[in-house]
Coordinates of C-alpha atoms (C1' of nucleotides) in Angstrom, one line a residue:
Chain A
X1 CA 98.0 96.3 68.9
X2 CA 97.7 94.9 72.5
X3 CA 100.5 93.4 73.6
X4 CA 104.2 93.8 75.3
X5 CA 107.0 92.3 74.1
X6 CA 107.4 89.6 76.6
X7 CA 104.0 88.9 75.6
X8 CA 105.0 88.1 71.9
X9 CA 108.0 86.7 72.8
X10 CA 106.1 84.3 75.2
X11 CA 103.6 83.3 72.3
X12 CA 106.1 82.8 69.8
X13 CA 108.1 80.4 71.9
X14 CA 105.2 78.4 73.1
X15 CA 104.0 78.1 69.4
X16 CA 107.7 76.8 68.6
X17 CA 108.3 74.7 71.2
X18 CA 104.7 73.1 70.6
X19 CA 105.5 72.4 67.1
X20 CA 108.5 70.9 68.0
X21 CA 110.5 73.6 66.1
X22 CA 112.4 73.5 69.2
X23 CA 112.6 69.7 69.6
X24 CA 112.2 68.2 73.3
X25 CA 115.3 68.2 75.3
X26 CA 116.9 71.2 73.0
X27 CA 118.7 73.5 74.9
X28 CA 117.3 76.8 74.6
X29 CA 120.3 79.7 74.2
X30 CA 119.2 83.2 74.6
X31 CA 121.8 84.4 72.1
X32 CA 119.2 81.9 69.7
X33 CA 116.3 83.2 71.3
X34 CA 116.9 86.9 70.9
X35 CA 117.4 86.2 67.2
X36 CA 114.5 84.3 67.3
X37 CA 111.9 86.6 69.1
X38 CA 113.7 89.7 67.4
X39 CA 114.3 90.8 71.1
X40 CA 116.5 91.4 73.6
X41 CA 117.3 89.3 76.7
X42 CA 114.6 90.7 79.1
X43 CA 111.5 90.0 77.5
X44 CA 112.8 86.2 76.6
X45 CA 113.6 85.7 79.8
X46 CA 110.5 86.5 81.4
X47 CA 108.8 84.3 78.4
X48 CA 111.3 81.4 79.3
X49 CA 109.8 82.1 83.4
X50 CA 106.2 81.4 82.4
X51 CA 107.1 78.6 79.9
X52 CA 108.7 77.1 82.8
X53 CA 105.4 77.8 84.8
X54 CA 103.2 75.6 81.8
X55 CA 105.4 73.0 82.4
X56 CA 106.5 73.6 78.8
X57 CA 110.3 74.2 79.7
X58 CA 112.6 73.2 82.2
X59 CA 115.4 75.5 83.9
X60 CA 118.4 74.8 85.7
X61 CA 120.0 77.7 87.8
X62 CA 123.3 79.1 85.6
X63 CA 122.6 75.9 83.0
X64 CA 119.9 77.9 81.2
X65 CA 116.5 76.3 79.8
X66 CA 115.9 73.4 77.9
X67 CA 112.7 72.7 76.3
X68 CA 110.8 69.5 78.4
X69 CA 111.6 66.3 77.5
X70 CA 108.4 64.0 76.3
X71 CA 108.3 60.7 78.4
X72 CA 105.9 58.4 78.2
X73 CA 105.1 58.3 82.0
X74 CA 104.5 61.7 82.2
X75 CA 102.1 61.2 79.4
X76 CA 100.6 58.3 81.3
X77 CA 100.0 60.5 84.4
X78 CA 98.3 63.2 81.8
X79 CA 95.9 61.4 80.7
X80 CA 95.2 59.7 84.1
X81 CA 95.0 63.3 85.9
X82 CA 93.1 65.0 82.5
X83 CA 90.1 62.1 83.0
X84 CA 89.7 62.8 86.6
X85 CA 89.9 66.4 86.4
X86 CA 88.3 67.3 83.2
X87 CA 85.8 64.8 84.0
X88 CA 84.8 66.4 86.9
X89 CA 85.0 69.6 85.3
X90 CA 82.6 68.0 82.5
X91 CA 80.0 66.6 84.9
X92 CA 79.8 69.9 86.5
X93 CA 79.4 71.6 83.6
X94 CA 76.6 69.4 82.6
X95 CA 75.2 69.9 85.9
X96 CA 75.3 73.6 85.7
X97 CA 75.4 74.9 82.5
X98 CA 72.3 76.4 80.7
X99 CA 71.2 77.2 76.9
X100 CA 74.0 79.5 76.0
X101 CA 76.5 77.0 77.2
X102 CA 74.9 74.2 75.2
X103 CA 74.8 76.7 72.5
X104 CA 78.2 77.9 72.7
X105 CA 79.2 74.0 72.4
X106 CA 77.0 73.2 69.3
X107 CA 78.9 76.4 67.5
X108 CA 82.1 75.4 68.2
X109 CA 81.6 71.6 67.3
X110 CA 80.0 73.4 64.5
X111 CA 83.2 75.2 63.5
X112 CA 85.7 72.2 64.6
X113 CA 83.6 70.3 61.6
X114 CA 83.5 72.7 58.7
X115 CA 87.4 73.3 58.7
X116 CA 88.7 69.8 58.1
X117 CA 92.3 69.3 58.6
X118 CA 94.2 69.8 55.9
X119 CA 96.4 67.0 55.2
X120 CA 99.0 66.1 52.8
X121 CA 100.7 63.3 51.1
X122 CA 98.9 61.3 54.2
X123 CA 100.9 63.2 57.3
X124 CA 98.2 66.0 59.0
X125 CA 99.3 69.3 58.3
X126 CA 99.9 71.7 61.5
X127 CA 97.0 73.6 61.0
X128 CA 96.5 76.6 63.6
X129 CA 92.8 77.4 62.3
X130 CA 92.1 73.6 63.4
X131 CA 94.4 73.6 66.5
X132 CA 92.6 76.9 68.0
X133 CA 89.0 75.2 67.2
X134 CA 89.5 72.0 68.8
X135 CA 90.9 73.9 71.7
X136 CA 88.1 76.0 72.0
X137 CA 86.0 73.3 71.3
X138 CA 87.4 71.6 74.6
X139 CA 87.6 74.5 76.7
X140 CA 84.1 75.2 76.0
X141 CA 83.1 71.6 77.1
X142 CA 84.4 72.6 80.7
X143 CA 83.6 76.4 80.4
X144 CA 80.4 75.8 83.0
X145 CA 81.4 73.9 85.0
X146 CA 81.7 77.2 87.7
X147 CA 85.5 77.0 88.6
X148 CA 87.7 79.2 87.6
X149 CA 90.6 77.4 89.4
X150 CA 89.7 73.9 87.9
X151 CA 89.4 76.0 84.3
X152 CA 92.9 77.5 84.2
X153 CA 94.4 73.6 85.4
X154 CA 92.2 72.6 83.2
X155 CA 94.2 74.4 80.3
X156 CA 97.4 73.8 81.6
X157 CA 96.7 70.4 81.4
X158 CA 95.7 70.8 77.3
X159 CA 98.5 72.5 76.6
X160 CA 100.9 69.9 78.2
X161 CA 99.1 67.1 76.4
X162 CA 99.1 69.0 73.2
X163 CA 102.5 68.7 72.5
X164 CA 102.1 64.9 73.0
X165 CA 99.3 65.2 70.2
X166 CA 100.9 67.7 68.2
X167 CA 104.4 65.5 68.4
X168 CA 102.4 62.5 67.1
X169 CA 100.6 63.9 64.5
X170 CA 102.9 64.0 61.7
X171 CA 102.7 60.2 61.6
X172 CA 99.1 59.6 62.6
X173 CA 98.0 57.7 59.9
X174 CA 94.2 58.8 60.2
X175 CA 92.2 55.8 61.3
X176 CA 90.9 57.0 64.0
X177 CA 87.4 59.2 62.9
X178 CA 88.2 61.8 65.6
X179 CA 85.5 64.0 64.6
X180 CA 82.8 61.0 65.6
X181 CA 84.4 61.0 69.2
X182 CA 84.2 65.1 69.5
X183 CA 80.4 64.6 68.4
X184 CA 79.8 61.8 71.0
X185 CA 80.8 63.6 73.4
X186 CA 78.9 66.4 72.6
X187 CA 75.8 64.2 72.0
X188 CA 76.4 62.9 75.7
X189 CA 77.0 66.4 77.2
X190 CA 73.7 67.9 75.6
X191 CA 71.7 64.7 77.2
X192 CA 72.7 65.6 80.3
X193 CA 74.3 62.1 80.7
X194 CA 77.6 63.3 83.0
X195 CA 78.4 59.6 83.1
X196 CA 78.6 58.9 79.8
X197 CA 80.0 62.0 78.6
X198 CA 82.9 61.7 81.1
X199 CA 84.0 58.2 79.8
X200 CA 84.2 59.5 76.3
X201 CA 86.2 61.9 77.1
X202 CA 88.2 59.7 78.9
X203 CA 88.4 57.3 75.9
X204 CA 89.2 60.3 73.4
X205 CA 92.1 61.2 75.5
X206 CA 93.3 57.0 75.9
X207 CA 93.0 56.5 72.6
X208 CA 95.1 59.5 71.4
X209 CA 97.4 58.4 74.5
X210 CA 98.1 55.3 73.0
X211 CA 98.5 56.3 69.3
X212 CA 101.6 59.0 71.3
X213 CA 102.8 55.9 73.3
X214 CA 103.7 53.7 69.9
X215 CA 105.3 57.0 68.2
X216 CA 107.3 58.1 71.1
X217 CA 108.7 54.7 72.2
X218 CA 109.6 53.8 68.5
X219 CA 112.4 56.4 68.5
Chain B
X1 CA 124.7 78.6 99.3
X2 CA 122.6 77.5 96.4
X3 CA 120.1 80.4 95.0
X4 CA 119.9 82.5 92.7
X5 CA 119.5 86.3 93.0
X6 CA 115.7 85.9 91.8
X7 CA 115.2 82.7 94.0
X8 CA 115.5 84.7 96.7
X9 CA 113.0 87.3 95.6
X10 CA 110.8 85.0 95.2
X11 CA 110.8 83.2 98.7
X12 CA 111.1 87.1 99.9
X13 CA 108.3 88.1 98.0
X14 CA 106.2 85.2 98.1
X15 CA 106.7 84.9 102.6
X16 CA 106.1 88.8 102.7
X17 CA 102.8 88.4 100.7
X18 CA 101.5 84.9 102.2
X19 CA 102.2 86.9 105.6
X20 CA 100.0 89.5 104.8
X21 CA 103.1 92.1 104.6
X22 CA 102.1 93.2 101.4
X23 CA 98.1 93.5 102.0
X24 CA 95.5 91.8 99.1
X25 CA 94.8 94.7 96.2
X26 CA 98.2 96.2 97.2
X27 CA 100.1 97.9 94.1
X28 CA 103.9 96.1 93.9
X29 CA 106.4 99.0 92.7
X30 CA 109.6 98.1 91.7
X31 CA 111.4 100.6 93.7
X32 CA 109.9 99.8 96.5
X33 CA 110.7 95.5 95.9
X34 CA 114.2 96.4 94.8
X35 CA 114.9 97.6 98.5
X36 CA 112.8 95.2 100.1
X37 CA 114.8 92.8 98.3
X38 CA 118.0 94.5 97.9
X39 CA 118.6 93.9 94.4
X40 CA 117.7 95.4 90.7
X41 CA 114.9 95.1 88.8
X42 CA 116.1 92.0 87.1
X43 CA 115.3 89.2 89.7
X44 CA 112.1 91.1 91.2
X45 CA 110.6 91.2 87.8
X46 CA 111.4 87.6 87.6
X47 CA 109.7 86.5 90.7
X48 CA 106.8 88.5 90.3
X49 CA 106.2 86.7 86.9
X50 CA 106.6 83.3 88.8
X51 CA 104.7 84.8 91.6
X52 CA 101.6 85.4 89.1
X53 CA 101.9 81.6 87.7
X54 CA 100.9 80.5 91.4
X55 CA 98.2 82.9 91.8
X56 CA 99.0 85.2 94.5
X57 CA 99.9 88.2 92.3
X58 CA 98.3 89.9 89.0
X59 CA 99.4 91.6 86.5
X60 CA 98.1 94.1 84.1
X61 CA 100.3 95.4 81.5
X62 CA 102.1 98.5 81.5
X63 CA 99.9 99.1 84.8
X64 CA 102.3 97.1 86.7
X65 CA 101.2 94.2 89.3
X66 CA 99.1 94.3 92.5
X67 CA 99.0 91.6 95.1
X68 CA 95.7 88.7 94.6
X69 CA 92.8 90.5 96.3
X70 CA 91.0 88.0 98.7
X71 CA 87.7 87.3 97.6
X72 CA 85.0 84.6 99.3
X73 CA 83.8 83.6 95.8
X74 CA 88.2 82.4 95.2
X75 CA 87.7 80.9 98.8
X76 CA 84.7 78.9 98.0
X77 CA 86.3 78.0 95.0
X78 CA 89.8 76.6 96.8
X79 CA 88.1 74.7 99.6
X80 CA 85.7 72.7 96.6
X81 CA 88.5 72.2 94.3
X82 CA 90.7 70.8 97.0
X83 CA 88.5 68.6 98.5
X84 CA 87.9 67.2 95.2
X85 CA 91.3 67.1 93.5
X86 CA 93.3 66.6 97.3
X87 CA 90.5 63.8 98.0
X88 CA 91.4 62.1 95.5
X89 CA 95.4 62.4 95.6
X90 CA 94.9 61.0 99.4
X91 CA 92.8 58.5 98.1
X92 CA 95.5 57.3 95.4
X93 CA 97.9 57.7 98.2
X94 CA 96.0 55.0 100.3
X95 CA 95.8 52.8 97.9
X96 CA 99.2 53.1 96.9
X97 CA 101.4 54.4 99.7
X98 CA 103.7 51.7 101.4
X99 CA 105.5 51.6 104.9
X100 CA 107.9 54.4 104.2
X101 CA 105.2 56.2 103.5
X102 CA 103.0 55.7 106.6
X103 CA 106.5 56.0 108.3
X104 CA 106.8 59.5 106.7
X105 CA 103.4 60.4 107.5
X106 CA 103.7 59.5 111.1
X107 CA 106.9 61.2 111.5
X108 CA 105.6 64.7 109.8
X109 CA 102.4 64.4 112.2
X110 CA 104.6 63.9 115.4
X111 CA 107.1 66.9 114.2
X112 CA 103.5 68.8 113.8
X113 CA 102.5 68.1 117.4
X114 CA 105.6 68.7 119.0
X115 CA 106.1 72.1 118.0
X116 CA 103.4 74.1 119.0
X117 CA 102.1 77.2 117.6
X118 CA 102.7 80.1 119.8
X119 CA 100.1 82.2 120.8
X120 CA 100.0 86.2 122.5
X121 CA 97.7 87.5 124.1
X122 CA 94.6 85.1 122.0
X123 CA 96.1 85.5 118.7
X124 CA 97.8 83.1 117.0
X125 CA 101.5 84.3 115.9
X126 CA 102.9 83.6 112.1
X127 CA 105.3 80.9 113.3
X128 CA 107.2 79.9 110.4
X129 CA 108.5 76.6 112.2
X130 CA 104.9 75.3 112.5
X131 CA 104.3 76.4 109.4
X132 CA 106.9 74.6 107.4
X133 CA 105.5 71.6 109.3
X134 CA 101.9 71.8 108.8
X135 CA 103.0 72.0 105.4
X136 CA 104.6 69.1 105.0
X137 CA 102.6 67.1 106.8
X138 CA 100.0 68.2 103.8
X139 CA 102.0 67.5 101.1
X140 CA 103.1 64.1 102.5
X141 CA 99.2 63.2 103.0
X142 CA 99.4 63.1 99.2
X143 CA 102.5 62.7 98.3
X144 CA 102.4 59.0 97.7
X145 CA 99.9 59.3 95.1
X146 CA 101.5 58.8 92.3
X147 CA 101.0 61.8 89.9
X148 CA 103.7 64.7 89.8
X149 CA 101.3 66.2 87.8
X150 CA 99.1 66.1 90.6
X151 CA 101.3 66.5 93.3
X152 CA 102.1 69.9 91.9
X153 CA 98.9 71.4 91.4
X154 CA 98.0 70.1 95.0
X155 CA 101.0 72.5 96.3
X156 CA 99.9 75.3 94.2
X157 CA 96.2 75.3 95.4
X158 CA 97.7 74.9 99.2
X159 CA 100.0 78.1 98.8
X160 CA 96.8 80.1 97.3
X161 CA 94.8 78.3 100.4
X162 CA 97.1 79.4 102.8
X163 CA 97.3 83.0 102.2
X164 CA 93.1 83.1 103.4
X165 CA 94.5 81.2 106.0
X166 CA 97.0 83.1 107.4
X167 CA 94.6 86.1 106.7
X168 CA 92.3 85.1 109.5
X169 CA 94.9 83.5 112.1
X170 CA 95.6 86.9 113.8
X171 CA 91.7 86.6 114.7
X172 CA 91.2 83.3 115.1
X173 CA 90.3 82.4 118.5
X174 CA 91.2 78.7 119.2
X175 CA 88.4 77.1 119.6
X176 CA 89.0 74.5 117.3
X177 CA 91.1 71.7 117.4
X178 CA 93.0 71.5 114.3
X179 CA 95.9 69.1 116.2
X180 CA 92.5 66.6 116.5
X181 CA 91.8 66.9 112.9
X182 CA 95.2 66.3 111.8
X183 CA 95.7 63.0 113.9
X184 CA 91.5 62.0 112.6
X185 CA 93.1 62.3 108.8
X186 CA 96.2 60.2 109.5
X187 CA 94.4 57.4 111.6
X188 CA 92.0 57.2 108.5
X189 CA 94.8 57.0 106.1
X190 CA 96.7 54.3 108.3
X191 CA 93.6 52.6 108.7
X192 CA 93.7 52.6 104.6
X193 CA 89.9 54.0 104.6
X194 CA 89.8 56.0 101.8
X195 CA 86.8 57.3 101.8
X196 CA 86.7 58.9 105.7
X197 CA 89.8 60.3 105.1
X198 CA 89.0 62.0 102.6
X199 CA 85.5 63.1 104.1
X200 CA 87.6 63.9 107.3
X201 CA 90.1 66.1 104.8
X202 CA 87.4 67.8 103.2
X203 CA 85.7 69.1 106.7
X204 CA 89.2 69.9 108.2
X205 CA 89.3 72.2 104.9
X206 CA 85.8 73.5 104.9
X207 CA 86.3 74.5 109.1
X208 CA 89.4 76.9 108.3
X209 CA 87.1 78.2 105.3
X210 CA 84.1 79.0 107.7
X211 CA 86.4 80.5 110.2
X212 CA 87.8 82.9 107.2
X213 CA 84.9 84.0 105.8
X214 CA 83.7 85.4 108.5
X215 CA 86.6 87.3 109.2
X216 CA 86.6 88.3 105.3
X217 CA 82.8 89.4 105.3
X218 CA 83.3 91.8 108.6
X219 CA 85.9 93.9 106.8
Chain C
dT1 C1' 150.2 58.4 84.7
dC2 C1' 147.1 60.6 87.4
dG3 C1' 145.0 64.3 89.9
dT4 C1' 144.7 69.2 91.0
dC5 C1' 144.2 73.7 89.9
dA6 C1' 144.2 77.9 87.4
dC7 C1' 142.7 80.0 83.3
dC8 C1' 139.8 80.7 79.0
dG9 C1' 135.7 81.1 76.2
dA10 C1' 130.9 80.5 76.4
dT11 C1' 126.6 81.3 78.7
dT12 C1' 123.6 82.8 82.1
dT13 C1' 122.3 86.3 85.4
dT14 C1' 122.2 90.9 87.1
dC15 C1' 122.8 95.7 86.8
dG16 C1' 121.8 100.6 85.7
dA17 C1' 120.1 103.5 82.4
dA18 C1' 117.3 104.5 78.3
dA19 C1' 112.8 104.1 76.1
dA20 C1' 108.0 103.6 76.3
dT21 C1' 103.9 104.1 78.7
dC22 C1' 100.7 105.7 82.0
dT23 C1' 98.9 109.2 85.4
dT24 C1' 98.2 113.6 87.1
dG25 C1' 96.8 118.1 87.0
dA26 C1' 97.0 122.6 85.0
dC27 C1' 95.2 125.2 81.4
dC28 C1' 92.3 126.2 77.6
dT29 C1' 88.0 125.9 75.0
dT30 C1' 83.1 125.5 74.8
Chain D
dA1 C1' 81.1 124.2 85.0
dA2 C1' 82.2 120.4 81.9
dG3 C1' 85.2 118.4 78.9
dG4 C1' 89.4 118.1 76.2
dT5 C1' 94.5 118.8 75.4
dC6 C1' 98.9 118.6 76.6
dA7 C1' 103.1 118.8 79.3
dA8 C1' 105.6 117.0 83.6
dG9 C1' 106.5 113.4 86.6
dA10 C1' 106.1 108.7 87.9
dT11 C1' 106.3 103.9 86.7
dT12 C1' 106.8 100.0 83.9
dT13 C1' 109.3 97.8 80.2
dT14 C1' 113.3 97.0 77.4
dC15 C1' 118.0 97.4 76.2
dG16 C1' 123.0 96.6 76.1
dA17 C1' 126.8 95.8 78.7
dA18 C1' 129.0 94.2 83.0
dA19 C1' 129.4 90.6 86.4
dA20 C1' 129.0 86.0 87.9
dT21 C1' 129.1 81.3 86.8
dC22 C1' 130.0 77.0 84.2
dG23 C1' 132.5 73.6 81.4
dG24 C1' 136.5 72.3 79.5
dT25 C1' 141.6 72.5 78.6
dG26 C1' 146.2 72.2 79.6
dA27 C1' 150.1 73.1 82.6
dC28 C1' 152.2 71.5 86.7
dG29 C1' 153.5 68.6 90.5
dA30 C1' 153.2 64.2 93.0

DNA sequence: TCGTCACCGATTTTCGAAAATCTTGACCTT
DNA sequence: AAGGTCAAGATTTTCGAAAATCGGTGACGA
């Protein structure tokens, strides 16, 4: 078992806060917390200072932490910065990457495609196996692209967006054939065609950007 | 005075490192940060784990955390992401910025030029003043670009930047003209060409770079 | 009536020590 | 001599309580 307790505290939060168990805005008590994490204050703490970090939570000196707000600007500016950046990221990972990075993206489009989402009475289900494919399945899109620093904002960036996604996703509706985009791409990537590829990506993330936008500014 | 306990070990700890005080690979024992810092475990602990979010430290668990070794290969990597990801904020800036911000831009390159950095005996000393104003006048290159998003990252990669830099100022030997680059970048921006500003950045980052390494490589 | 200020409970932040873990090196076995 | 075991010391990590701070309430005086 490989892990401190900060460190389970620190997943456990991000899981919540990401599925809006802790809904944006919430303030976040550690008396709560503790309960929560089944921990005392030190370790929640220094999970509340990364989350902070990730952009996931906000603090305020001696007005404790409060789970970030989702506004539809800073949305906007995600998908704006994700395009450029993962773009880049994508064009030099086409550029670079050999066989066992086009092989490592066939098996986990491969894998994102035999566990369908599981859905019921119309409302996607929060379904971690499918949530830690598709994430591999874009990490792996930019794995070669030979920049570690890139890589790691790279993430950052998916994990800010995904609570967008992830907030929306109770009330997608499923019109969208997602899985045809994620194989377009793909298609694109292994043709070497770093144009193309790019603006897919850059449509899969507008088009989930705009199915957020009507969600978020119904409420 | 407005600060926490662990805000100040963090501008402590992050000045000491950036300054070389704490040398790359060195192992970061509490006892030792709770005097440099005069407080308990509490704060240091927290800064170090914000400390790691912006790169300059690592930790390994239950080992405790070391100061960010300086590597070429993490060099390399900083100059090509920021010429990328900075050439583009400047180049949103330009197409965006308005008079205040040419104003502020013009004001943080005259504060820039009319402090100048002190130098003994060759070397070049750590003057914080010139510091803070070199600084700014990078973050206010970009700062009109729109993205808080990217604004932020921009900051990060110039704080893990500046450590290299800093590294090789002791040996550096003045034979460039930095205060020349500086006013090239801002006469591009003014002048609203995008694209020789940000070729003009990307050289005034690739200079300091060839400078370090080969300070870097003779250890 | 309004504004000021001191006090109270709630909450965050920090402390100092206990618990857990790692490292070192002596000692024993093979 | 090589390798393994185990206790002692050093270090990190976590705990539980103390200290500091915040927000609100109500008494008091102008």
């Amino acid at each position: 078992m490989t892990g401190s307790r900060s460190e389970t505290a620190w997943r456990i939060l991000q899981s919540a806060i990401i599925n809006g168990e802790f809904p944006p805005g919430a303030q976040l008590r550690f008396q709560e917390l503790q309960e929560f994490c089944g921990m005392s204050v030190s370790p929640v703490r220094e999970a509340l200072t990364r989350l902070v970090a990730a952009g996931l939570v906000e603090v305020e000196h001696n007005r404790g932490y409060r789970v970030t707000k989702l506004v539809v600007s800073e949305l906007d500016d995600l998908v704006r910065t994700r395009s450029r950046v993962e773009g880049w990221a994508l064009e030099e990972s086409i550029r670079l990457g050999d066989e066992h990075w086009e092989a490592a993206l066939i098996s986990s489009l491969h894998l994102l495609e035999h566990l369908p989402r599981r859905r019921e009475n119309g409302a996607n289900l929060h379904d971690e196996h499918w949530e830690a494919r598709h994430s591999e399945f874009h990490d792996t899109l930019v794995s070669a692209c030979g920049s570690p620093i890139l890589l790691e904002f790279c993430r950052t960036l998916y994990s800010r967006a995904d609570r967008y996604r992830r907030f929306s996703l109770s009330m997608e509706t499923g019109s969208r054939d997602v899985a045809a985009e994620h194989r377009a791409i793909l298609d694109a990537a292994l043709a070497r065609d770093a144009d193309k590829a790019k603006g897919l990506l850059a449509a899969h993330y507008e088009a989930t950007a705009s199915f957020i936008r009507d969600h978020l500014s119904e409420e």
